[in-house]
PDB file of C-alpha atoms and ligand atoms in Angstrom:
ATOM      1  CA  MET A   1      19.473  12.972  -1.946  1.00  0.00           C
ATOM      2  CA  MET A   2      20.563   9.818  -0.091  1.00  0.00           C
ATOM      3  CA  LEU A   3      19.375   6.415  -1.275  1.00  0.00           C
ATOM      4  CA  LYS A   4      19.494   4.940   2.209  1.00  0.00           C
ATOM      5  CA  ASN A   5      17.455   6.028   5.253  1.00  0.00           C
ATOM      6  CA  THR A   6      19.267   8.020   7.936  1.00  0.00           C
ATOM      7  CA  PRO A   7      18.242   8.469  11.575  1.00  0.00           C
ATOM      8  CA  GLU A   8      16.639  11.792  10.501  1.00  0.00           C
ATOM      9  CA  ARG A   9      14.856  11.126   7.234  1.00  0.00           C
ATOM     10  CA  TRP A  10      13.633   8.578   4.715  1.00  0.00           C
ATOM     11  CA  GLY A  11      16.016   7.973   1.753  1.00  0.00           C
ATOM     12  CA  ALA A  12      15.025   7.949  -1.935  1.00  0.00           C
ATOM     13  CA  VAL A  13      14.364   4.227  -2.134  1.00  0.00           C
ATOM     14  CA  SER A  14      11.932   4.143   0.822  1.00  0.00           C
ATOM     15  CA  GLN A  15      10.187   7.264  -0.437  1.00  0.00           C
ATOM     16  CA  LEU A  16       9.837   5.914  -3.962  1.00  0.00           C
ATOM     17  CA  LEU A  17       8.470   2.568  -2.693  1.00  0.00           C
ATOM     18  CA  HIS A  18       6.062   4.359  -0.322  1.00  0.00           C
ATOM     19  CA  TRP A  19       4.569   6.769  -2.880  1.00  0.00           C
ATOM     20  CA  LEU A  20       4.525   4.230  -5.715  1.00  0.00           C
ATOM     21  CA  SER A  21       2.566   1.839  -3.471  1.00  0.00           C
ATOM     22  CA  VAL A  22       0.164   4.666  -2.535  1.00  0.00           C
ATOM     23  CA  VAL A  23      -0.602   5.470  -6.200  1.00  0.00           C
ATOM     24  CA  LEU A  24      -0.962   1.764  -7.115  1.00  0.00           C
ATOM     25  CA  ILE A  25      -3.148   0.861  -4.116  1.00  0.00           C
ATOM     26  CA  LEU A  26      -5.540   3.809  -4.502  1.00  0.00           C
ATOM     27  CA  GLY A  27      -5.633   3.259  -8.284  1.00  0.00           C
ATOM     28  CA  LEU A  28      -6.348  -0.471  -7.799  1.00  0.00           C
ATOM     29  CA  GLY A  29      -9.140   0.345  -5.365  1.00  0.00           C
ATOM     30  CA  VAL A  30     -10.860   2.543  -7.952  1.00  0.00           C
ATOM     31  CA  LEU A  31     -10.180   0.000 -10.703  1.00  0.00           C
ATOM     32  CA  GLY A  32     -11.566  -2.822  -8.537  1.00  0.00           C
ATOM     33  CA  LEU A  33     -14.753  -0.929  -7.652  1.00  0.00           C
ATOM     34  CA  VAL A  34     -15.344   0.053 -11.309  1.00  0.00           C
ATOM     35  CA  MET A  35     -14.476  -3.399 -12.604  1.00  0.00           C
ATOM     36  CA  VAL A  36     -17.057  -5.254 -10.526  1.00  0.00           C
ATOM     37  CA  GLU A  37     -19.792  -3.053 -12.068  1.00  0.00           C
ATOM     38  CA  LEU A  38     -18.831  -4.040 -15.644  1.00  0.00           C
ATOM     39  CA  PRO A  39     -20.880  -6.688 -17.449  1.00  0.00           C
ATOM     40  CA  ARG A  40     -19.273 -10.142 -16.945  1.00  0.00           C
ATOM     41  CA  SER A  41     -18.100 -10.682 -20.482  1.00  0.00           C
ATOM     42  CA  PRO A  42     -14.800 -11.694 -22.114  1.00  0.00           C
ATOM     43  CA  ARG A  43     -14.709  -8.180 -23.473  1.00  0.00           C
ATOM     44  CA  TRP A  44     -13.659  -6.921 -20.021  1.00  0.00           C
ATOM     45  CA  PHE A  45     -11.257  -9.707 -19.080  1.00  0.00           C
ATOM     46  CA  TRP A  46      -8.332  -7.436 -19.758  1.00  0.00           C
ATOM     47  CA  VAL A  47      -9.465  -5.087 -16.958  1.00  0.00           C
ATOM     48  CA  TYR A  48      -9.472  -7.999 -14.529  1.00  0.00           C
ATOM     49  CA  ASP A  49      -6.097  -9.130 -15.825  1.00  0.00           C
ATOM     50  CA  LEU A  50      -4.706  -5.620 -15.331  1.00  0.00           C
ATOM     51  CA  HIS A  51      -6.122  -5.450 -11.802  1.00  0.00           C
ATOM     52  CA  LYS A  52      -4.608  -8.773 -10.879  1.00  0.00           C
ATOM     53  CA  SER A  53      -1.161  -8.089 -12.447  1.00  0.00           C
ATOM     54  CA  LEU A  54      -0.925  -4.637 -10.787  1.00  0.00           C
ATOM     55  CA  GLY A  55      -2.187  -6.118  -7.501  1.00  0.00           C
ATOM     56  CA  LEU A  56       0.534  -8.799  -7.553  1.00  0.00           C
ATOM     57  CA  SER A  57       3.066  -6.030  -8.279  1.00  0.00           C
ATOM     58  CA  VAL A  58       1.922  -4.276  -5.064  1.00  0.00           C
ATOM     59  CA  LEU A  59       2.575  -7.524  -3.188  1.00  0.00           C
ATOM     60  CA  ALA A  60       6.073  -7.740  -4.642  1.00  0.00           C
ATOM     61  CA  LEU A  61       6.707  -4.075  -3.808  1.00  0.00           C
ATOM     62  CA  ALA A  62       5.600  -4.653  -0.219  1.00  0.00           C
ATOM     63  CA  ALA A  63       8.073  -7.521   0.151  1.00  0.00           C
ATOM     64  CA  LEU A  64      10.813  -5.367  -1.409  1.00  0.00           C
ATOM     65  CA  ARG A  65       9.923  -2.551   0.919  1.00  0.00           C
ATOM     66  CA  LEU A  66      10.220  -4.637   4.050  1.00  0.00           C
ATOM     67  CA  ALA A  67      13.514  -6.134   2.829  1.00  0.00           C
ATOM     68  CA  TRP A  68      14.866  -2.622   2.148  1.00  0.00           C
ATOM     69  CA  ARG A  69      13.698  -1.399   5.575  1.00  0.00           C
ATOM     70  CA  ALA A  70      15.440  -4.293   7.253  1.00  0.00           C
ATOM     71  CA  TYR A  71      18.617  -3.353   5.396  1.00  0.00           C
ATOM     72  CA  ALA A  72      18.407   0.458   5.461  1.00  0.00           C
ATOM     73  CA  GLY A  73      16.705   0.943   8.873  1.00  0.00           C
ATOM     74  CA  ALA A  74      14.082   3.554   9.686  1.00  0.00           C
ATOM     75  CA  PRO A  75      14.432   7.140  10.997  1.00  0.00           C
ATOM     76  CA  ARG A  76      13.995   7.819  14.666  1.00  0.00           C
ATOM     77  CA  PRO A  77      10.680   9.437  15.727  1.00  0.00           C
ATOM     78  CA  VAL A  78      10.754  13.212  15.160  1.00  0.00           C
ATOM     79  CA  PRO A  79      12.325  14.803  18.269  1.00  0.00           C
ATOM     80  CA  GLY A  80       9.765  15.821  20.841  1.00  0.00           C
ATOM     81  CA  THR A  81       7.242  13.157  19.803  1.00  0.00           C
ATOM     82  CA  PRO A  82       5.404  11.916  22.945  1.00  0.00           C
ATOM     83  CA  ARG A  83       5.923   8.243  23.570  1.00  0.00           C
ATOM     84  CA  TRP A  84       2.262   7.357  23.118  1.00  0.00           C
ATOM     85  CA  GLN A  85       2.300   8.985  19.656  1.00  0.00           C
ATOM     86  CA  ALA A  86       5.427   7.114  18.597  1.00  0.00           C
ATOM     87  CA  ARG A  87       3.750   3.886  19.760  1.00  0.00           C
ATOM     88  CA  ALA A  88       0.473   4.714  17.938  1.00  0.00           C
ATOM     89  CA  ALA A  89       2.437   5.480  14.729  1.00  0.00           C
ATOM     90  CA  SER A  90       4.388   2.198  14.962  1.00  0.00           C
ATOM     91  CA  ALA A  91       1.197   0.221  15.545  1.00  0.00           C
ATOM     92  CA  THR A  92      -0.551   1.940  12.587  1.00  0.00           C
ATOM     93  CA  HIS A  93       2.474   1.288  10.319  1.00  0.00           C
ATOM     94  CA  ALA A  94       2.593  -2.371  11.364  1.00  0.00           C
ATOM     95  CA  LEU A  95      -1.135  -2.745  10.591  1.00  0.00           C
ATOM     96  CA  LEU A  96      -0.671  -0.960   7.257  1.00  0.00           C
ATOM     97  CA  TYR A  97       2.081  -3.383   6.329  1.00  0.00           C
ATOM     98  CA  LEU A  98      -0.126  -6.303   7.320  1.00  0.00           C
ATOM     99  CA  LEU A  99      -2.954  -5.060   5.112  1.00  0.00           C
ATOM    100  CA  VAL A 100      -0.715  -4.224   2.188  1.00  0.00           C
ATOM    101  CA  PHE A 101       0.084  -7.950   2.148  1.00  0.00           C
ATOM    102  CA  ALA A 102      -3.381  -9.208   3.110  1.00  0.00           C
ATOM    103  CA  VAL A 103      -5.347  -7.291   0.419  1.00  0.00           C
ATOM    104  CA  PRO A 104      -3.452  -8.603  -2.664  1.00  0.00           C
ATOM    105  CA  LEU A 105      -3.058 -12.077  -1.029  1.00  0.00           C
ATOM    106  CA  SER A 106      -6.827 -12.267  -0.546  1.00  0.00           C
ATOM    107  CA  GLY A 107      -7.333 -11.202  -4.201  1.00  0.00           C
ATOM    108  CA  TRP A 108      -4.906 -13.911  -5.311  1.00  0.00           C
ATOM    109  CA  ALA A 109      -6.744 -16.414  -3.101  1.00  0.00           C
ATOM    110  CA  TYR A 110     -10.054 -15.362  -4.641  1.00  0.00           C
ATOM    111  CA  ASP A 111      -8.672 -15.850  -8.125  1.00  0.00           C
ATOM    112  CA  SER A 112      -7.449 -19.308  -7.037  1.00  0.00           C
ATOM    113  CA  VAL A 113     -10.621 -20.629  -5.394  1.00  0.00           C
ATOM    114  CA  SER A 114     -12.724 -19.293  -8.299  1.00  0.00           C
ATOM    115  CA  GLY A 115     -10.938 -21.753 -10.554  1.00  0.00           C
ATOM    116  CA  LEU A 116     -10.661 -19.124 -13.283  1.00  0.00           C
ATOM    117  CA  ARG A 117      -8.497 -19.064 -16.356  1.00  0.00           C
ATOM    118  CA  PRO A 118      -4.745 -19.381 -15.639  1.00  0.00           C
ATOM    119  CA  LEU A 119      -3.408 -16.134 -14.217  1.00  0.00           C
ATOM    120  CA  ARG A 120      -0.513 -14.633 -16.131  1.00  0.00           C
ATOM    121  CA  TRP A 121       1.409 -11.615 -14.772  1.00  0.00           C
ATOM    122  CA  PHE A 122       1.056  -9.008 -17.540  1.00  0.00           C
ATOM    123  CA  GLY A 123       0.812 -11.930 -19.913  1.00  0.00           C
ATOM    124  CA  LEU A 124       4.479 -12.776 -19.267  1.00  0.00           C
ATOM    125  CA  PHE A 125       4.449 -15.760 -16.908  1.00  0.00           C
ATOM    126  CA  LYS A 126       2.011 -18.077 -15.252  1.00  0.00           C
ATOM    127  CA  VAL A 127       1.260 -17.362 -11.584  1.00  0.00           C
ATOM    128  CA  PRO A 128       0.570 -20.482  -9.504  1.00  0.00           C
ATOM    129  CA  LYS A 129      -2.814 -20.880  -7.831  1.00  0.00           C
ATOM    130  CA  LEU A 130      -2.804 -20.615  -4.017  1.00  0.00           C
ATOM    131  CA  ALA A 131      -5.621 -23.112  -3.446  1.00  0.00           C
ATOM    132  CA  ALA A 132      -7.861 -25.587  -5.246  1.00  0.00           C
ATOM    133  CA  PRO A 133     -11.158 -24.282  -6.749  1.00  0.00           C
ATOM    134  CA  SER A 134     -13.959 -24.191  -4.169  1.00  0.00           C
ATOM    135  CA  GLN A 135     -17.541 -23.062  -4.676  1.00  0.00           C
ATOM    136  CA  GLU A 136     -18.003 -22.780  -0.885  1.00  0.00           C
ATOM    137  CA  LEU A 137     -14.971 -20.615  -0.195  1.00  0.00           C
ATOM    138  CA  GLN A 138     -15.459 -18.362  -3.225  1.00  0.00           C
ATOM    139  CA  PRO A 139     -17.946 -15.890  -1.701  1.00  0.00           C
ATOM    140  CA  LEU A 140     -16.106 -15.834   1.658  1.00  0.00           C
ATOM    141  CA  VAL A 141     -12.776 -15.007   0.066  1.00  0.00           C
ATOM    142  CA  ARG A 142     -14.352 -12.405  -2.186  1.00  0.00           C
ATOM    143  CA  ASP A 143     -15.899 -10.688   0.848  1.00  0.00           C
ATOM    144  CA  ALA A 144     -12.595 -10.911   2.673  1.00  0.00           C
ATOM    145  CA  HIS A 145     -10.877  -9.149  -0.253  1.00  0.00           C
ATOM    146  CA  GLU A 146     -13.434  -6.358  -0.234  1.00  0.00           C
ATOM    147  CA  TRP A 147     -13.479  -5.905   3.558  1.00  0.00           C
ATOM    148  CA  LEU A 148      -9.713  -5.947   3.939  1.00  0.00           C
ATOM    149  CA  PHE A 149      -9.585  -3.262   1.281  1.00  0.00           C
ATOM    150  CA  TRP A 150     -12.054  -1.025   3.225  1.00  0.00           C
ATOM    151  CA  ILE A 151     -10.176  -1.598   6.508  1.00  0.00           C
ATOM    152  CA  LEU A 152      -7.004  -0.554   4.678  1.00  0.00           C
ATOM    153  CA  ILE A 153      -8.679   2.602   3.355  1.00  0.00           C
ATOM    154  CA  ALA A 154      -9.967   3.525   6.856  1.00  0.00           C
ATOM    155  CA  LEU A 155      -6.480   3.110   8.279  1.00  0.00           C
ATOM    156  CA  VAL A 156      -4.940   5.083   5.433  1.00  0.00           C
ATOM    157  CA  ALA A 157      -7.368   7.930   6.152  1.00  0.00           C
ATOM    158  CA  VAL A 158      -6.191   8.040   9.820  1.00  0.00           C
ATOM    159  CA  HIS A 159      -2.545   7.729   8.735  1.00  0.00           C
ATOM    160  CA  ALA A 160      -2.775  10.542   6.146  1.00  0.00           C
ATOM    161  CA  ALA A 161      -4.717  12.767   8.553  1.00  0.00           C
ATOM    162  CA  ALA A 162      -1.955  12.268  11.146  1.00  0.00           C
ATOM    163  CA  ALA A 163       0.670  13.232   8.547  1.00  0.00           C
ATOM    164  CA  PHE A 164      -1.196  16.424   7.630  1.00  0.00           C
ATOM    165  CA  TYR A 165      -1.825  17.215  11.309  1.00  0.00           C
ATOM    166  CA  HIS A 166       1.978  17.030  11.992  1.00  0.00           C
ATOM    167  CA  HIS A 167       2.728  19.132   8.933  1.00  0.00           C
ATOM    168  CA  LEU A 168       0.102  21.866   9.400  1.00  0.00           C
ATOM    169  CA  PHE A 169      -0.367  22.083  13.182  1.00  0.00           C
ATOM    170  CA  GLN A 170       2.699  20.608  14.862  1.00  0.00           C
ATOM    171  CA  ARG A 171       4.832  22.034  12.064  1.00  0.00           C
ATOM    172  CA  ASP A 172       7.393  19.278  12.360  1.00  0.00           C
ATOM    173  CA  ALA A 173       9.294  17.292   9.705  1.00  0.00           C
ATOM    174  CA  THR A 174       7.126  14.137   9.738  1.00  0.00           C
ATOM    175  CA  LEU A 175       5.700  14.663   6.258  1.00  0.00           C
ATOM    176  CA  ALA A 176       8.678  16.533   4.815  1.00  0.00           C
ATOM    177  CA  ARG A 177      11.063  13.682   5.616  1.00  0.00           C
ATOM    178  CA  MET A 178       8.930  11.332   3.505  1.00  0.00           C
ATOM    179  CA  LEU A 179       9.132  13.782   0.572  1.00  0.00           C
ATOM    180  CA  PRO A 180      12.046  14.580  -1.741  1.00  0.00           C
ATOM    181  CA  GLY A 181      13.779  17.739  -0.616  1.00  0.00           C
ATOM    182  CA  ARG A 182      16.901  18.756   1.151  1.00  0.00           C
ATOM    183  CA  GLY A 183      19.414  16.018   1.890  1.00  0.00           C
ATOM    184  CA  ALA A 184      19.907  13.912   4.950  1.00  0.00           C
ATOM    185  CA  ALA A 185      21.556  16.786   6.746  1.00  0.00           C
ATOM    186  CA  SER A 186      18.240  18.583   7.413  1.00  0.00           C
ATOM    187  CA  PRO A 187      17.721  18.487  11.139  1.00  0.00           C
ATOM    188  CA  SER A 188      14.418  16.741  11.678  1.00  0.00           C
ATOM    189  CA  SER A 189      13.384  19.273  14.307  1.00  0.00           C
ATOM    190  CA  THR A 190      13.423  22.048  11.672  1.00  0.00           C
ATOM    191  CA  PRO A 191       9.855  23.321  11.313  1.00  0.00           C
ATOM    192  CA  ALA A 192       8.371  21.972   8.046  1.00  0.00           C
ATOM    193  CA  ALA A 193       7.711  25.537   6.871  1.00  0.00           C
ATOM    194  CA  GLU A 194      11.453  26.245   6.820  1.00  0.00           C
ATOM    195  CA  ILE A 195      12.631  23.216   4.901  1.00  0.00           C
ATOM    196  CA  ARG A 196      10.105  23.357   2.152  1.00  0.00           C
TER     197      ARG A 196
HETATM  198  C1  LIG B 201      -3.336  -3.852  -3.287  1.00  0.00           C
HETATM  199  C2  LIG B 201      -3.913  -4.617  -4.185  1.00  0.00           C
HETATM  200  C3  LIG B 201      -5.379  -4.685  -4.448  1.00  0.00           C
HETATM  201  C4  LIG B 201      -6.395  -3.809  -4.160  1.00  0.00           C
HETATM  202  C5  LIG B 201      -6.257  -2.461  -3.472  1.00  0.00           C
HETATM  203  C6  LIG B 201      -7.627  -4.423  -4.653  1.00  0.00           C
HETATM  204  C7  LIG B 201      -8.882  -3.851  -4.558  1.00  0.00           C
HETATM  205  C8  LIG B 201     -10.053  -4.385  -5.008  1.00  0.00           C
HETATM  206  C9  LIG B 201     -11.365  -3.812  -4.880  1.00  0.00           C
HETATM  207  C10 LIG B 201     -11.680  -2.522  -4.154  1.00  0.00           C
HETATM  208  C11 LIG B 201     -12.246  -4.648  -5.470  1.00  0.00           C
HETATM  209  C12 LIG B 201     -13.767  -4.483  -5.593  1.00  0.00           C
HETATM  210  C13 LIG B 201     -14.401  -5.259  -4.482  1.00  0.00           C
HETATM  211  C14 LIG B 201     -15.915  -5.267  -4.578  1.00  0.00           C
HETATM  212  O1  LIG B 201     -16.516  -4.177  -4.487  1.00  0.00           O
HETATM  213  O2  LIG B 201     -16.474  -6.362  -4.720  1.00  0.00           O
HETATM  214  C15 LIG B 201     -11.499  -5.797  -6.041  1.00  0.00           C
HETATM  215  C16 LIG B 201     -12.046  -6.852  -6.708  1.00  0.00           C
HETATM  216  C17 LIG B 201     -11.338  -7.895  -7.206  1.00  0.00           C
HETATM  217  N1  LIG B 201      -9.979  -8.107  -7.041  1.00  0.00           N
HETATM  218 FE1  LIG B 201      -8.678  -6.879  -6.140  1.00  0.00          FE
HETATM  219  N2  LIG B 201      -7.342  -5.644  -5.218  1.00  0.00           N
HETATM  220  C18 LIG B 201      -5.999  -5.865  -5.122  1.00  0.00           C
HETATM  221  C19 LIG B 201      -5.285  -6.952  -5.549  1.00  0.00           C
HETATM  222  C20 LIG B 201      -5.850  -8.011  -6.213  1.00  0.00           C
HETATM  223  C21 LIG B 201      -5.083  -9.198  -6.678  1.00  0.00           C
HETATM  224  C22 LIG B 201      -3.586  -9.402  -6.510  1.00  0.00           C
HETATM  225  C23 LIG B 201      -5.959 -10.008  -7.294  1.00  0.00           C
HETATM  226  C24 LIG B 201      -5.760 -11.341  -7.972  1.00  0.00           C
HETATM  227  C25 LIG B 201      -4.606 -11.856  -8.279  1.00  0.00           C
HETATM  228  C26 LIG B 201      -7.277  -9.371  -7.231  1.00  0.00           C
HETATM  229  C27 LIG B 201      -8.438  -9.883  -7.757  1.00  0.00           C
HETATM  230  C28 LIG B 201      -9.680  -9.301  -7.675  1.00  0.00           C
HETATM  231  C29 LIG B 201     -10.858  -9.861  -8.315  1.00  0.00           C
HETATM  232  C30 LIG B 201     -10.944 -11.147  -9.147  1.00  0.00           C
HETATM  233  C31 LIG B 201     -11.905  -8.967  -8.015  1.00  0.00           C
HETATM  234  C32 LIG B 201     -13.390  -9.107  -8.440  1.00  0.00           C
HETATM  235  C33 LIG B 201     -14.186  -9.626  -7.313  1.00  0.00           C
HETATM  236  C34 LIG B 201     -15.606  -9.883  -7.743  1.00  0.00           C
HETATM  237  O3  LIG B 201     -15.773 -10.482  -8.784  1.00  0.00           O
HETATM  238  O4  LIG B 201     -16.514  -9.494  -7.013  1.00  0.00           O
HETATM  239  N3  LIG B 201      -7.146  -8.139  -6.551  1.00  0.00           N
HETATM  240  N4  LIG B 201     -10.185  -5.580  -5.715  1.00  0.00           N
HETATM  241  C1  LIG B 202      -2.199   3.344   0.438  1.00  0.00           C
HETATM  242  C2  LIG B 202      -1.872   4.268   1.216  1.00  0.00           C
HETATM  243  C3  LIG B 202      -0.681   4.251   2.211  1.00  0.00           C
HETATM  244  C4  LIG B 202      -0.041   3.202   2.809  1.00  0.00           C
HETATM  245  C5  LIG B 202      -0.289   1.725   2.614  1.00  0.00           C
HETATM  246  C6  LIG B 202       1.021   3.757   3.655  1.00  0.00           C
HETATM  247  C7  LIG B 202       1.874   2.984   4.430  1.00  0.00           C
HETATM  248  C8  LIG B 202       2.907   3.501   5.227  1.00  0.00           C
HETATM  249  C9  LIG B 202       3.750   2.720   6.059  1.00  0.00           C
HETATM  250  C10 LIG B 202       3.678   1.217   6.240  1.00  0.00           C
HETATM  251  C11 LIG B 202       4.653   3.586   6.642  1.00  0.00           C
HETATM  252  C12 LIG B 202       5.765   3.222   7.610  1.00  0.00           C
HETATM  253  C13 LIG B 202       7.015   3.003   6.828  1.00  0.00           C
HETATM  254  C14 LIG B 202       7.986   2.180   7.629  1.00  0.00           C
HETATM  255  O1  LIG B 202       8.090   2.299   8.871  1.00  0.00           O
HETATM  256  O2  LIG B 202       8.676   1.388   6.950  1.00  0.00           O
HETATM  257  C15 LIG B 202       4.343   4.885   6.184  1.00  0.00           C
HETATM  258  C16 LIG B 202       5.007   6.069   6.517  1.00  0.00           C
HETATM  259  C17 LIG B 202       4.604   7.328   6.172  1.00  0.00           C
HETATM  260  N1  LIG B 202       3.506   7.656   5.420  1.00  0.00           N
HETATM  261 FE1  LIG B 202       2.242   6.404   4.523  1.00  0.00          FE
HETATM  262  N2  LIG B 202       0.972   5.104   3.594  1.00  0.00           N
HETATM  263  C18 LIG B 202      -0.076   5.469   2.725  1.00  0.00           C
HETATM  264  C19 LIG B 202      -0.457   6.707   2.381  1.00  0.00           C
HETATM  265  C20 LIG B 202       0.081   7.863   2.852  1.00  0.00           C
HETATM  266  C21 LIG B 202      -0.408   9.179   2.614  1.00  0.00           C
HETATM  267  C22 LIG B 202      -1.606   9.536   1.734  1.00  0.00           C
HETATM  268  C23 LIG B 202       0.418  10.080   3.311  1.00  0.00           C
HETATM  269  C24 LIG B 202       0.403  11.571   3.446  1.00  0.00           C
HETATM  270  C25 LIG B 202      -0.441  12.383   3.026  1.00  0.00           C
HETATM  271  C26 LIG B 202       1.423   9.268   3.967  1.00  0.00           C
HETATM  272  C27 LIG B 202       2.466   9.779   4.734  1.00  0.00           C
HETATM  273  C28 LIG B 202       3.389   9.029   5.348  1.00  0.00           C
HETATM  274  C29 LIG B 202       4.494   9.609   6.109  1.00  0.00           C
HETATM  275  C30 LIG B 202       4.760  11.089   6.318  1.00  0.00           C
HETATM  276  C31 LIG B 202       5.271   8.555   6.634  1.00  0.00           C
HETATM  277  C32 LIG B 202       6.510   8.610   7.500  1.00  0.00           C
HETATM  278  C33 LIG B 202       6.146   8.666   8.959  1.00  0.00           C
HETATM  279  C34 LIG B 202       7.355   8.842   9.840  1.00  0.00           C
HETATM  280  O3  LIG B 202       8.435   9.167   9.389  1.00  0.00           O
HETATM  281  O4  LIG B 202       7.171   8.604  11.062  1.00  0.00           O
HETATM  282  N3  LIG B 202       1.200   7.928   3.699  1.00  0.00           N
HETATM  283  N4  LIG B 202       3.250   4.833   5.314  1.00  0.00           N
END
């Protein structure tokens, strides 16, 4: 399996970064929703700390991912893809990237304006605050964090449905080329059923 992306498929690094981010983002969503239902007591601070540290890791992974994409390039659209579909996919991917930055940044901003205890990444080093504490901004930024998360989830639902549609109905390599499997030589036009 190639590390770098080729014109036909995603390499190991892009695949790892994509699926690791998926697991972390969905896990953080569940953790976030459960966490806000817990009684506000020091007993549960560790859950908040875990959410924040993992969330900041997603931000770092997103930056790494974009840097790797700039270096390793991206595959061409699967042959036969109508132009409107390629455009819709690019627009969705751009929005997904935007939200993968915006959601953790808004969480970090919320932590900052709340004027909470110093934030330490997995207890290892102190993370700077993005803004001064502000009673006024606090509810706004908290709502922004929650809403941006739900917008991300809605977009992910469309994105995942499109991937499954390609795999099950178009029977092309869209999903297969984001999964570990045969090397870069697999022609991307090979029906997914044949390269499984
Ligand atoms: C991709 C990363 C992240 C995801 C998917 C995520 C998701 C969520 C969700 C779904 C909630 C519950 C919202 C609600 O129902 O009120 C939440 C709450 C929260 N998040 Fe995040 N979050 C992320 C990153 C971060 C980061 C990086 C920080 C801080 C450094 C952070 C700080 C918080 C805090 C403090 C709350 C509690 C808000 C409250 O008290 O109502 N989050 N997050
Ligand atoms: C938190 C959830 C997710 C996020 C944030 C996300 C984000 C992205 C982004 C930004 C890209 C474009 C990569 C690039 O151009 O650099 C991408 C590609 C892709 N994603 Fe996701 N994704 C998520 C979940 C999923 C799920 C659940 C599936 C499938 C079931 C999936 C399947 C794919 C596939 C197949 C591609 C490659 C598309 C192509 O080659 O044209 N993603 N994803």
